PDB file of C-alpha atoms and ligand atoms in Angstrom:
ATOM      1  CA  MET A   1     -56.715   7.151 -39.588  1.00 40.00           C
ATOM      2  CA  SER A   2     -56.535  10.520 -37.867  1.00 43.00           C
ATOM      3  CA  ALA A   3     -53.357  12.578 -37.935  1.00 45.00           C
ATOM      4  CA  VAL A   4     -51.436  13.363 -34.767  1.00 51.00           C
ATOM      5  CA  ALA A   5     -51.412  17.078 -33.858  1.00 56.00           C
ATOM      6  CA  ASN A   6     -48.257  18.709 -35.177  1.00 61.00           C
ATOM      7  CA  THR A   7     -46.907  21.336 -32.759  1.00 65.00           C
ATOM      8  CA  LYS A   8     -44.911  23.095 -35.519  1.00 84.00           C
ATOM      9  CA  ALA A   9     -47.962  23.607 -37.692  1.00 94.00           C
ATOM     10  CA  ILE A  10     -49.637  26.964 -38.290  1.00 98.00           C
ATOM     11  CA  THR A  11     -53.054  27.127 -36.590  1.00 98.00           C
ATOM     12  CA  PRO A  12     -56.320  28.946 -37.387  1.00 98.00           C
ATOM     13  CA  PRO A  13     -55.668  31.464 -34.541  1.00 98.00           C
ATOM     14  CA  ASP A  14     -52.189  32.128 -36.059  1.00 98.00           C
ATOM     15  CA  ILE A  15     -53.878  32.964 -39.378  1.00 98.00           C
ATOM     16  CA  ARG A  16     -56.520  35.096 -37.650  1.00 98.00           C
ATOM     17  CA  SER A  17     -53.764  37.085 -35.889  1.00 98.00           C
ATOM     18  CA  ARG A  18     -52.092  37.927 -39.220  1.00 98.00           C
ATOM     19  CA  LYS A  19     -54.846  40.467 -40.053  1.00 98.00           C
ATOM     20  CA  GLY A  20     -53.228  43.557 -41.586  1.00 97.00           C
ATOM     21  CA  GLY A  21     -49.727  42.011 -41.415  1.00 97.00           C
ATOM     22  CA  THR A  22     -47.446  40.409 -43.995  1.00 98.00           C
ATOM     23  CA  PRO A  23     -49.736  39.012 -46.709  1.00 98.00           C
ATOM     24  CA  LEU A  24     -50.809  35.394 -46.216  1.00 98.00           C
ATOM     25  CA  VAL A  25     -49.584  32.981 -48.890  1.00 98.00           C
ATOM     26  CA  CYS A  26     -52.086  30.271 -49.793  1.00 98.00           C
ATOM     27  CA  LEU A  27     -52.224  27.635 -52.540  1.00 98.00           C
ATOM     28  CA  THR A  28     -54.270  24.552 -53.253  1.00 98.00           C
ATOM     29  CA  ALA A  29     -52.869  21.011 -53.231  1.00 98.00           C
ATOM     30  CA  TYR A  30     -54.580  17.703 -53.900  1.00 98.00           C
ATOM     31  CA  THR A  31     -51.715  15.190 -53.717  1.00 98.00           C
ATOM     32  CA  THR A  32     -48.805  14.313 -51.414  1.00 98.00           C
ATOM     33  CA  PRO A  33     -45.968  15.387 -53.786  1.00 98.00           C
ATOM     34  CA  VAL A  34     -47.560  18.780 -54.486  1.00 98.00           C
ATOM     35  CA  ALA A  35     -48.264  19.276 -50.767  1.00 98.00           C
ATOM     36  CA  ARG A  36     -44.539  18.666 -50.115  1.00 98.00           C
ATOM     37  CA  LEU A  37     -43.630  21.300 -52.731  1.00 98.00           C
ATOM     38  CA  VAL A  38     -45.936  24.033 -51.455  1.00 98.00           C
ATOM     39  CA  ASP A  39     -45.669  23.419 -47.692  1.00 98.00           C
ATOM     40  CA  PRO A  40     -42.406  25.319 -46.987  1.00 98.00           C
ATOM     41  CA  HIS A  41     -43.681  28.395 -48.847  1.00 98.00           C
ATOM     42  CA  CYS A  42     -47.312  28.602 -47.730  1.00 98.00           C
ATOM     43  CA  ASP A  43     -49.222  29.698 -44.654  1.00 98.00           C
ATOM     44  CA  VAL A  44     -52.354  27.852 -45.783  1.00 98.00           C
ATOM     45  CA  VAL A  45     -52.734  24.844 -48.076  1.00 98.00           C
ATOM     46  CA  LEU A  46     -56.306  24.360 -49.261  1.00 99.00           C
ATOM     47  CA  VAL A  47     -57.578  21.010 -50.466  1.00 99.00           C
ATOM     48  CA  GLY A  48     -60.045  22.815 -52.709  1.00 98.00           C
ATOM     49  CA  ASP A  49     -63.096  21.265 -54.306  1.00 98.00           C
ATOM     50  CA  SER A  50     -61.524  22.616 -57.518  1.00 98.00           C
ATOM     51  CA  VAL A  51     -59.937  19.129 -57.412  1.00 98.00           C
ATOM     52  CA  GLY A  52     -63.050  17.922 -59.236  1.00 98.00           C
ATOM     53  CA  MET A  53     -62.331  20.085 -62.274  1.00 96.00           C
ATOM     54  CA  VAL A  54     -58.529  20.101 -62.111  1.00 96.00           C
ATOM     55  CA  LEU A  55     -57.803  16.413 -61.444  1.00 97.00           C
ATOM     56  CA  HIS A  56     -61.049  14.578 -62.208  1.00 97.00           C
ATOM     57  CA  GLY A  57     -62.139  16.417 -65.374  1.00 96.00           C
ATOM     58  CA  LEU A  58     -65.568  17.391 -63.999  1.00 97.00           C
ATOM     59  CA  PRO A  59     -67.326  20.344 -65.689  1.00 96.00           C
ATOM     60  CA  SER A  60     -67.876  22.143 -62.340  1.00 97.00           C
ATOM     61  CA  THR A  61     -67.328  21.543 -58.620  1.00 98.00           C
ATOM     62  CA  LEU A  62     -70.904  20.356 -58.134  1.00 98.00           C
ATOM     63  CA  GLY A  63     -70.108  16.661 -58.626  1.00 98.00           C
ATOM     64  CA  VAL A  64     -67.394  16.575 -55.963  1.00 98.00           C
ATOM     65  CA  THR A  65     -68.205  14.244 -53.047  1.00 98.00           C
ATOM     66  CA  LEU A  66     -67.217  14.083 -49.397  1.00 98.00           C
ATOM     67  CA  GLU A  67     -65.324  10.860 -50.147  1.00 98.00           C
ATOM     68  CA  MET A  68     -63.231  12.619 -52.826  1.00 98.00           C
ATOM     69  CA  MET A  69     -62.381  15.453 -50.423  1.00 98.00           C
ATOM     70  CA  ILE A  70     -61.418  12.979 -47.698  1.00 98.00           C
ATOM     71  CA  MET A  71     -59.240  10.923 -50.040  1.00 98.00           C
ATOM     72  CA  HIS A  72     -57.359  13.994 -51.315  1.00 98.00           C
ATOM     73  CA  GLY A  73     -57.244  15.461 -47.797  1.00 98.00           C
ATOM     74  CA  LYS A  74     -55.484  12.346 -46.491  1.00 98.00           C
ATOM     75  CA  ALA A  75     -52.964  12.511 -49.349  1.00 98.00           C
ATOM     76  CA  VAL A  76     -52.198  16.198 -48.707  1.00 98.00           C
ATOM     77  CA  ARG A  77     -51.878  15.636 -44.951  1.00 98.00           C
ATOM     78  CA  ARG A  78     -48.986  13.225 -45.612  1.00 98.00           C
ATOM     79  CA  GLY A  79     -47.078  15.981 -47.411  1.00 98.00           C
ATOM     80  CA  LEU A  80     -47.480  18.837 -44.900  1.00 98.00           C
ATOM     81  CA  GLU A  81     -45.313  19.791 -41.960  1.00 98.00           C
ATOM     82  CA  GLN A  82     -46.004  23.444 -41.271  1.00 98.00           C
ATOM     83  CA  ALA A  83     -48.784  24.989 -43.356  1.00 98.00           C
ATOM     84  CA  LEU A  84     -52.359  25.115 -42.059  1.00 98.00           C
ATOM     85  CA  MET A  85     -54.405  22.525 -43.943  1.00 98.00           C
ATOM     86  CA  VAL A  86     -57.964  23.535 -44.819  1.00 98.00           C
ATOM     87  CA  VAL A  87     -60.350  21.186 -46.627  1.00 99.00           C
ATOM     88  CA  ASP A  88     -63.294  22.414 -48.726  1.00 98.00           C
ATOM     89  CA  MET A  89     -66.754  21.135 -47.837  1.00 98.00           C
ATOM     90  CA  PRO A  90     -68.283  19.926 -51.121  1.00 98.00           C
ATOM     91  CA  PHE A  91     -71.655  20.994 -52.516  1.00 98.00           C
ATOM     92  CA  GLY A  92     -74.569  19.381 -50.652  1.00 98.00           C
ATOM     93  CA  SER A  93     -72.547  18.384 -47.579  1.00 98.00           C
ATOM     94  CA  TYR A  94     -73.284  21.422 -45.351  1.00 98.00           C
ATOM     95  CA  GLU A  95     -76.103  23.666 -46.658  1.00 98.00           C
ATOM     96  CA  GLU A  96     -79.075  21.761 -45.248  1.00 98.00           C
ATOM     97  CA  SER A  97     -78.572  22.550 -41.552  1.00 98.00           C
ATOM     98  CA  PRO A  98     -75.852  23.396 -39.026  1.00 98.00           C
ATOM     99  CA  GLU A  99     -76.156  19.814 -37.745  1.00 98.00           C
ATOM    100  CA  GLN A 100     -75.527  18.327 -41.199  1.00 98.00           C
ATOM    101  CA  ALA A 101     -72.551  20.665 -41.611  1.00 98.00           C
ATOM    102  CA  PHE A 102     -71.119  19.683 -38.217  1.00 98.00           C
ATOM    103  CA  ARG A 103     -71.518  15.969 -38.839  1.00 98.00           C
ATOM    104  CA  ASN A 104     -69.754  16.096 -42.200  1.00 98.00           C
ATOM    105  CA  ALA A 105     -67.097  18.635 -41.215  1.00 98.00           C
ATOM    106  CA  ALA A 106     -66.233  16.611 -38.096  1.00 98.00           C
ATOM    107  CA  ARG A 107     -65.813  13.539 -40.315  1.00 98.00           C
ATOM    108  CA  VAL A 108     -63.526  15.467 -42.678  1.00 98.00           C
ATOM    109  CA  MET A 109     -61.408  16.672 -39.757  1.00 98.00           C
ATOM    110  CA  ALA A 110     -61.230  13.283 -38.045  1.00 98.00           C
ATOM    111  CA  GLU A 111     -60.393  11.328 -41.206  1.00 98.00           C
ATOM    112  CA  THR A 112     -57.982  13.772 -42.886  1.00 98.00           C
ATOM    113  CA  GLY A 113     -56.310  15.437 -39.910  1.00 98.00           C
ATOM    114  CA  CYS A 114     -57.044  18.938 -41.289  1.00 98.00           C
ATOM    115  CA  ALA A 115     -57.327  21.777 -38.781  1.00 98.00           C
ATOM    116  CA  ALA A 116     -60.156  23.682 -40.483  1.00 98.00           C
ATOM    117  CA  VAL A 117     -62.765  23.463 -43.210  1.00 98.00           C
ATOM    118  CA  LYS A 118     -63.881  26.000 -45.808  1.00 99.00           C
ATOM    119  CA  LEU A 119     -67.461  26.487 -46.888  1.00 98.00           C
ATOM    120  CA  GLU A 120     -69.046  28.786 -49.439  1.00 98.00           C
ATOM    121  CA  GLY A 121     -71.727  31.367 -48.703  1.00 98.00           C
ATOM    122  CA  GLY A 122     -72.191  34.602 -46.785  1.00 98.00           C
ATOM    123  CA  ALA A 123     -75.091  35.747 -44.606  1.00 98.00           C
ATOM    124  CA  ALA A 124     -77.058  32.582 -45.418  1.00 98.00           C
ATOM    125  CA  MET A 125     -74.267  30.447 -43.915  1.00 98.00           C
ATOM    126  CA  ALA A 126     -73.638  32.632 -40.829  1.00 98.00           C
ATOM    127  CA  GLU A 127     -75.712  30.463 -38.490  1.00 98.00           C
ATOM    128  CA  THR A 128     -73.865  27.340 -39.660  1.00 98.00           C
ATOM    129  CA  ILE A 129     -70.451  28.999 -39.278  1.00 98.00           C
ATOM    130  CA  ARG A 130     -71.362  30.048 -35.716  1.00 98.00           C
ATOM    131  CA  PHE A 131     -72.571  26.518 -34.912  1.00 98.00           C
ATOM    132  CA  LEU A 132     -69.292  24.963 -36.099  1.00 98.00           C
ATOM    133  CA  ALA A 133     -66.981  27.616 -34.630  1.00 98.00           C
ATOM    134  CA  ASN A 134     -68.674  27.337 -31.216  1.00 98.00           C
ATOM    135  CA  ARG A 135     -68.036  23.590 -31.263  1.00 98.00           C
ATOM    136  CA  GLY A 136     -64.310  23.650 -31.919  1.00 97.00           C
ATOM    137  CA  LEU A 137     -64.484  23.444 -35.683  1.00 98.00           C
ATOM    138  CA  PRO A 138     -62.600  26.357 -37.283  1.00 98.00           C
ATOM    139  CA  VAL A 139     -64.182  27.695 -40.473  1.00 98.00           C
ATOM    140  CA  MET A 140     -62.722  29.631 -43.385  1.00 99.00           C
ATOM    141  CA  ALA A 141     -65.572  31.371 -45.227  1.00 98.00           C
ATOM    142  CA  HIS A 142     -65.813  32.097 -48.972  1.00 98.00           C
ATOM    143  CA  VAL A 143     -67.847  34.972 -50.452  1.00 98.00           C
ATOM    144  CA  GLY A 144     -68.098  36.845 -53.750  1.00 98.00           C
ATOM    145  CA  LEU A 145     -68.011  34.371 -56.622  1.00 98.00           C
ATOM    146  CA  THR A 146     -68.811  31.075 -54.923  1.00 98.00           C
ATOM    147  CA  PRO A 147     -68.334  28.432 -57.653  1.00 97.00           C
ATOM    148  CA  GLN A 148     -70.822  25.988 -56.107  1.00 98.00           C
ATOM    149  CA  ALA A 149     -73.529  28.599 -56.888  1.00 97.00           C
ATOM    150  CA  VAL A 150     -72.508  28.812 -60.569  1.00 96.00           C
ATOM    151  CA  ASN A 151     -76.032  27.940 -61.705  1.00 96.00           C
ATOM    152  CA  SER A 152     -77.605  30.719 -59.624  1.00 95.00           C
ATOM    153  CA  PHE A 153     -75.035  33.242 -60.898  1.00 96.00           C
ATOM    154  CA  GLY A 154     -75.439  32.070 -64.513  1.00 95.00           C
ATOM    155  CA  GLY A 155     -71.679  31.614 -64.953  1.00 95.00           C
ATOM    156  CA  TYR A 156     -68.354  32.458 -63.314  1.00 95.00           C
ATOM    157  CA  ARG A 157     -68.914  36.237 -63.414  1.00 95.00           C
ATOM    158  CA  VAL A 158     -67.296  39.002 -61.374  1.00 97.00           C
ATOM    159  CA  GLN A 159     -69.540  39.634 -58.353  1.00 96.00           C
ATOM    160  CA  GLY A 160     -70.224  42.828 -56.416  1.00 97.00           C
ATOM    161  CA  ARG A 161     -70.222  45.382 -59.229  1.00 97.00           C
ATOM    162  CA  GLY A 162     -72.407  48.467 -58.700  1.00 96.00           C
ATOM    163  CA  GLU A 163     -75.280  47.997 -56.286  1.00 95.00           C
ATOM    164  CA  ASP A 164     -74.401  44.326 -55.801  1.00 95.00           C
ATOM    165  CA  ALA A 165     -71.349  45.460 -53.784  1.00 97.00           C
ATOM    166  CA  GLU A 166     -73.492  45.922 -50.687  1.00 98.00           C
ATOM    167  CA  ARG A 167     -74.579  42.244 -50.810  1.00 97.00           C
ATOM    168  CA  ILE A 168     -70.971  41.022 -50.794  1.00 98.00           C
ATOM    169  CA  ARG A 169     -70.016  43.508 -48.075  1.00 98.00           C
ATOM    170  CA  ARG A 170     -72.860  42.216 -45.848  1.00 98.00           C
ATOM    171  CA  ASP A 171     -71.833  38.621 -46.578  1.00 98.00           C
ATOM    172  CA  ALA A 172     -68.246  39.293 -45.482  1.00 98.00           C
ATOM    173  CA  LEU A 173     -69.358  41.092 -42.320  1.00 98.00           C
ATOM    174  CA  ALA A 174     -71.823  38.297 -41.477  1.00 98.00           C
ATOM    175  CA  VAL A 175     -69.262  35.472 -41.745  1.00 98.00           C
ATOM    176  CA  ALA A 176     -66.689  37.444 -39.737  1.00 98.00           C
ATOM    177  CA  GLU A 177     -69.238  38.190 -37.036  1.00 98.00           C
ATOM    178  CA  ALA A 178     -70.287  34.508 -36.998  1.00 98.00           C
ATOM    179  CA  GLY A 179     -66.762  33.414 -36.082  1.00 98.00           C
ATOM    180  CA  ALA A 180     -64.955  32.506 -39.327  1.00 98.00           C
ATOM    181  CA  PHE A 181     -61.190  32.887 -38.815  1.00 98.00           C
ATOM    182  CA  ALA A 182     -60.588  34.112 -42.406  1.00 99.00           C
ATOM    183  CA  VAL A 183     -62.631  34.743 -45.530  1.00 99.00           C
ATOM    184  CA  VAL A 184     -61.842  34.062 -49.182  1.00 98.00           C
ATOM    185  CA  LEU A 185     -62.988  36.903 -51.462  1.00 98.00           C
ATOM    186  CA  GLU A 186     -63.328  35.603 -55.008  1.00 98.00           C
ATOM    187  CA  LYS A 187     -63.624  37.647 -58.199  1.00 98.00           C
ATOM    188  CA  VAL A 188     -64.762  41.012 -56.836  1.00 98.00           C
ATOM    189  CA  PRO A 189     -63.640  44.523 -57.897  1.00 98.00           C
ATOM    190  CA  GLU A 190     -60.568  46.000 -56.206  1.00 98.00           C
ATOM    191  CA  ALA A 191     -62.416  48.874 -54.488  1.00 98.00           C
ATOM    192  CA  LEU A 192     -64.866  46.439 -52.883  1.00 98.00           C
ATOM    193  CA  ALA A 193     -62.062  44.109 -51.735  1.00 98.00           C
ATOM    194  CA  ARG A 194     -60.205  47.077 -50.246  1.00 98.00           C
ATOM    195  CA  GLY A 195     -63.321  48.300 -48.426  1.00 98.00           C
ATOM    196  CA  ILE A 196     -64.170  44.854 -47.019  1.00 98.00           C
ATOM    197  CA  THR A 197     -60.564  44.251 -45.947  1.00 98.00           C
ATOM    198  CA  ALA A 198     -60.588  47.550 -44.037  1.00 98.00           C
ATOM    199  CA  GLU A 199     -63.928  46.770 -42.421  1.00 98.00           C
ATOM    200  CA  VAL A 200     -63.797  43.096 -41.351  1.00 98.00           C
ATOM    201  CA  ALA A 201     -61.778  41.978 -38.348  1.00 98.00           C
ATOM    202  CA  ILE A 202     -60.555  38.742 -39.976  1.00 98.00           C
ATOM    203  CA  PRO A 203     -58.011  38.292 -42.803  1.00 98.00           C
ATOM    204  CA  THR A 204     -59.379  38.466 -46.339  1.00 98.00           C
ATOM    205  CA  ILE A 205     -57.755  36.058 -48.791  1.00 98.00           C
ATOM    206  CA  GLY A 206     -58.186  37.197 -52.366  1.00 98.00           C
ATOM    207  CA  ILE A 207     -58.504  35.298 -55.610  1.00 98.00           C
ATOM    208  CA  GLY A 208     -59.259  37.747 -58.377  1.00 98.00           C
ATOM    209  CA  ALA A 209     -59.761  40.386 -55.684  1.00 98.00           C
ATOM    210  CA  SER A 210     -56.549  42.511 -55.940  1.00 98.00           C
ATOM    211  CA  ALA A 211     -53.514  42.979 -53.710  1.00 98.00           C
ATOM    212  CA  ALA A 212     -55.638  44.995 -51.258  1.00 98.00           C
ATOM    213  CA  CYS A 213     -56.545  41.722 -49.467  1.00 98.00           C
ATOM    214  CA  ASP A 214     -54.694  40.352 -46.424  1.00 98.00           C
ATOM    215  CA  GLY A 215     -53.493  37.377 -48.464  1.00 98.00           C
ATOM    216  CA  GLN A 216     -53.770  35.592 -51.802  1.00 98.00           C
ATOM    217  CA  ILE A 217     -54.774  32.136 -52.952  1.00 98.00           C
ATOM    218  CA  LEU A 218     -54.479  30.463 -56.352  1.00 98.00           C
ATOM    219  CA  VAL A 219     -55.141  27.001 -57.682  1.00 98.00           C
ATOM    220  CA  VAL A 220     -51.623  25.590 -57.895  1.00 98.00           C
ATOM    221  CA  ASP A 221     -52.200  23.891 -61.260  1.00 97.00           C
ATOM    222  CA  ASP A 222     -53.324  27.244 -62.735  1.00 96.00           C
ATOM    223  CA  MET A 223     -50.234  29.162 -61.640  1.00 97.00           C
ATOM    224  CA  LEU A 224     -47.950  26.338 -62.818  1.00 97.00           C
ATOM    225  CA  GLY A 225     -49.587  26.227 -66.263  1.00 96.00           C
ATOM    226  CA  LEU A 226     -50.742  22.647 -65.732  1.00 94.00           C
ATOM    227  CA  PHE A 227     -54.493  23.072 -66.263  1.00 85.00           C
ATOM    228  CA  GLY A 228     -54.763  23.217 -70.057  1.00 80.00           C
ATOM    229  CA  ASP A 229     -55.470  26.566 -71.666  1.00 79.00           C
ATOM    230  CA  PHE A 230     -57.488  27.828 -68.678  1.00 75.00           C
ATOM    231  CA  GLN A 231     -56.076  31.282 -67.951  1.00 82.00           C
ATOM    232  CA  PRO A 232     -58.538  33.678 -66.343  1.00 90.00           C
ATOM    233  CA  LYS A 233     -57.468  37.329 -65.937  1.00 93.00           C
ATOM    234  CA  PHE A 234     -56.662  36.890 -62.233  1.00 95.00           C
ATOM    235  CA  VAL A 235     -54.213  34.009 -62.716  1.00 96.00           C
ATOM    236  CA  LYS A 236     -50.541  34.729 -63.261  1.00 96.00           C
ATOM    237  CA  ARG A 237     -48.632  31.795 -64.714  1.00 95.00           C
ATOM    238  CA  TYR A 238     -45.357  31.435 -62.824  1.00 97.00           C
ATOM    239  CA  ALA A 239     -44.331  28.452 -64.971  1.00 97.00           C
ATOM    240  CA  GLU A 240     -45.434  26.571 -68.086  1.00 96.00           C
ATOM    241  CA  LEU A 241     -45.138  23.042 -66.743  1.00 97.00           C
ATOM    242  CA  GLY A 242     -47.875  21.761 -69.042  1.00 96.00           C
ATOM    243  CA  GLN A 243     -45.841  22.739 -72.107  1.00 96.00           C
ATOM    244  CA  ALA A 244     -42.655  21.255 -70.600  1.00 97.00           C
ATOM    245  CA  ALA A 245     -44.489  17.994 -69.829  1.00 97.00           C
ATOM    246  CA  GLU A 246     -45.930  17.809 -73.346  1.00 97.00           C
ATOM    247  CA  ALA A 247     -42.473  18.269 -74.888  1.00 98.00           C
ATOM    248  CA  ALA A 248     -41.036  15.538 -72.620  1.00 98.00           C
ATOM    249  CA  ILE A 249     -43.840  13.108 -73.515  1.00 98.00           C
ATOM    250  CA  ALA A 250     -43.381  13.807 -77.240  1.00 98.00           C
ATOM    251  CA  ALA A 251     -39.618  13.174 -76.925  1.00 98.00           C
ATOM    252  CA  TYR A 252     -40.283   9.871 -75.118  1.00 98.00           C
ATOM    253  CA  ALA A 253     -42.777   8.777 -77.785  1.00 98.00           C
ATOM    254  CA  GLN A 254     -40.294   9.538 -80.557  1.00 98.00           C
ATOM    255  CA  GLU A 255     -37.406   7.703 -78.825  1.00 98.00           C
ATOM    256  CA  VAL A 256     -39.566   4.623 -78.201  1.00 98.00           C
ATOM    257  CA  ARG A 257     -40.636   4.525 -81.867  1.00 98.00           C
ATOM    258  CA  GLU A 258     -37.011   4.920 -83.003  1.00 98.00           C
ATOM    259  CA  ARG A 259     -35.752   2.291 -80.468  1.00 98.00           C
ATOM    260  CA  MET A 260     -33.492   4.946 -78.887  1.00 98.00           C
ATOM    261  CA  PHE A 261     -35.122   4.352 -75.491  1.00 98.00           C
ATOM    262  CA  PRO A 262     -34.301   2.326 -73.444  1.00 97.00           C
ATOM    263  CA  ALA A 263     -30.568   2.813 -74.094  1.00 97.00           C
ATOM    264  CA  ALA A 264     -27.737   0.643 -72.696  1.00 95.00           C
ATOM    265  CA  GLU A 265     -27.694   2.489 -69.361  1.00 96.00           C
ATOM    266  CA  HIS A 266     -31.353   1.625 -68.729  1.00 97.00           C
ATOM    267  CA  VAL A 267     -30.994  -2.086 -69.455  1.00 96.00           C
ATOM    268  CA  PHE A 268     -30.260  -5.020 -67.092  1.00 95.00           C
ATOM    269  CA  ALA A 269     -27.854  -7.668 -68.365  1.00 91.00           C
ATOM    270  CA  ASP A 270     -27.359 -11.222 -67.145  1.00 89.00           C
ATOM    271  CA  PRO A 271     -23.893 -11.334 -65.376  1.00 85.00           C
ATOM    272  CA  LEU A 272     -23.407 -14.927 -66.515  1.00 83.00           C
ATOM    273  CA  LYS A 273     -23.799 -13.884 -70.084  1.00 82.00           C
ATOM    274  CA  GLY A 274     -21.824 -10.629 -69.812  1.00 64.00           C
ATOM    275  CA  ALA A 275     -22.978  -7.515 -67.941  1.00 54.00           C
ATOM    276  CA  HIS A 276     -23.676  -4.243 -69.571  1.00 54.00           C
ATOM    277  CA  ALA A 277     -21.689  -1.397 -68.070  1.00 50.00           C
ATOM    278  CA  THR A 278     -24.201   1.062 -66.678  1.00 51.00           C
ATOM    279  CA  LYS A 279     -23.626   4.801 -66.257  1.00 53.00           C
ATOM    280  CA  SER A 280     -24.093   4.535 -62.505  1.00 54.00           C
ATOM    281  CA  GLY A 281     -21.811   1.464 -62.303  1.00 51.00           C
ATOM    282  CA  GLU A 282     -24.840  -0.409 -60.907  1.00 54.00           C
ATOM    283  CA  ALA A 283     -24.586  -4.188 -61.215  1.00 50.00           C
ATOM    284  CA  ALA A 284     -27.147  -5.184 -63.797  1.00 46.00           C
TER     285      ALA A 284
HETATM  286  O1  KIV B   1     -61.675  25.093 -54.602  1.00 83.19           O
HETATM  287  C1  KIV B   1     -60.777  25.945 -54.622  1.00 83.19           C
HETATM  288  O2  KIV B   1     -59.687  25.684 -55.126  1.00 83.19           O
HETATM  289  C2  KIV B   1     -61.078  27.254 -54.040  1.00 83.19           C
HETATM  290  C3  KIV B   1     -60.256  28.464 -54.343  1.00 83.19           C
HETATM  291  C4  KIV B   1     -60.516  29.590 -53.411  1.00 83.19           C
HETATM  292  C5  KIV B   1     -58.871  28.386 -54.712  1.00 83.19           C
HETATM  293  O3  KIV B   1     -62.025  27.363 -53.336  1.00 83.19           O
END
């Protein structure tokens, strides 16, 4: 099923034109109910490949498949009305050649109804980004710490410190020049993020890259306190929903064991044998 174009929705050119303006608000979503929650507040909703770690319990994003991204993309599409939906290309689905990237990205767009894809990598991916962008396939780039390269980096370390800064700078310039409409800058020092943001023509969207960027993105489960004890320095927890959920589940367990739940108002009676009065007055 492909989604019908929504004329109210924010487009990649809209995002591109926000360079240097009011900061772009971006969050991830992987399900319809969360997409509904974030949509009115966000410019961009990313179906990130972080879904593999956050919802599927994988140890990294490397095991995420195209099918998983398409399934979650379809679910998110059903919950969005205005935000631009971007879907991450998973590891192994785009690096081989521009043609491979186009084939898989076109499938993601056709099957999920997203308006753009995101792929990781800088100068090495410039040719692929140009190939897609020139064929009507808008690309959000992702440089700095690119989690799919965790094995090459030897961990989820800050990138671009000292002499390494020049590598990240060149990556950002290369993807902008290749036609990406925005670039995610992940886990780089503030001074580097500020310099890149001043230099590239497209919006920079930071995650662990300071408020100097043109926008911010976080994994929604991280900022809601839903993803266990994972709390890297760059994540601010705006709520502790994990703790609230745990308390609710413990209360339920206790009430079931003590036969306090279900109570009279949750029970259906047989009218012929005498109905229970329910709180809502609903006929049992
Ligand atoms: O997969 C993801 O969630 C990302 C981040 C930039 C949030 O790529």
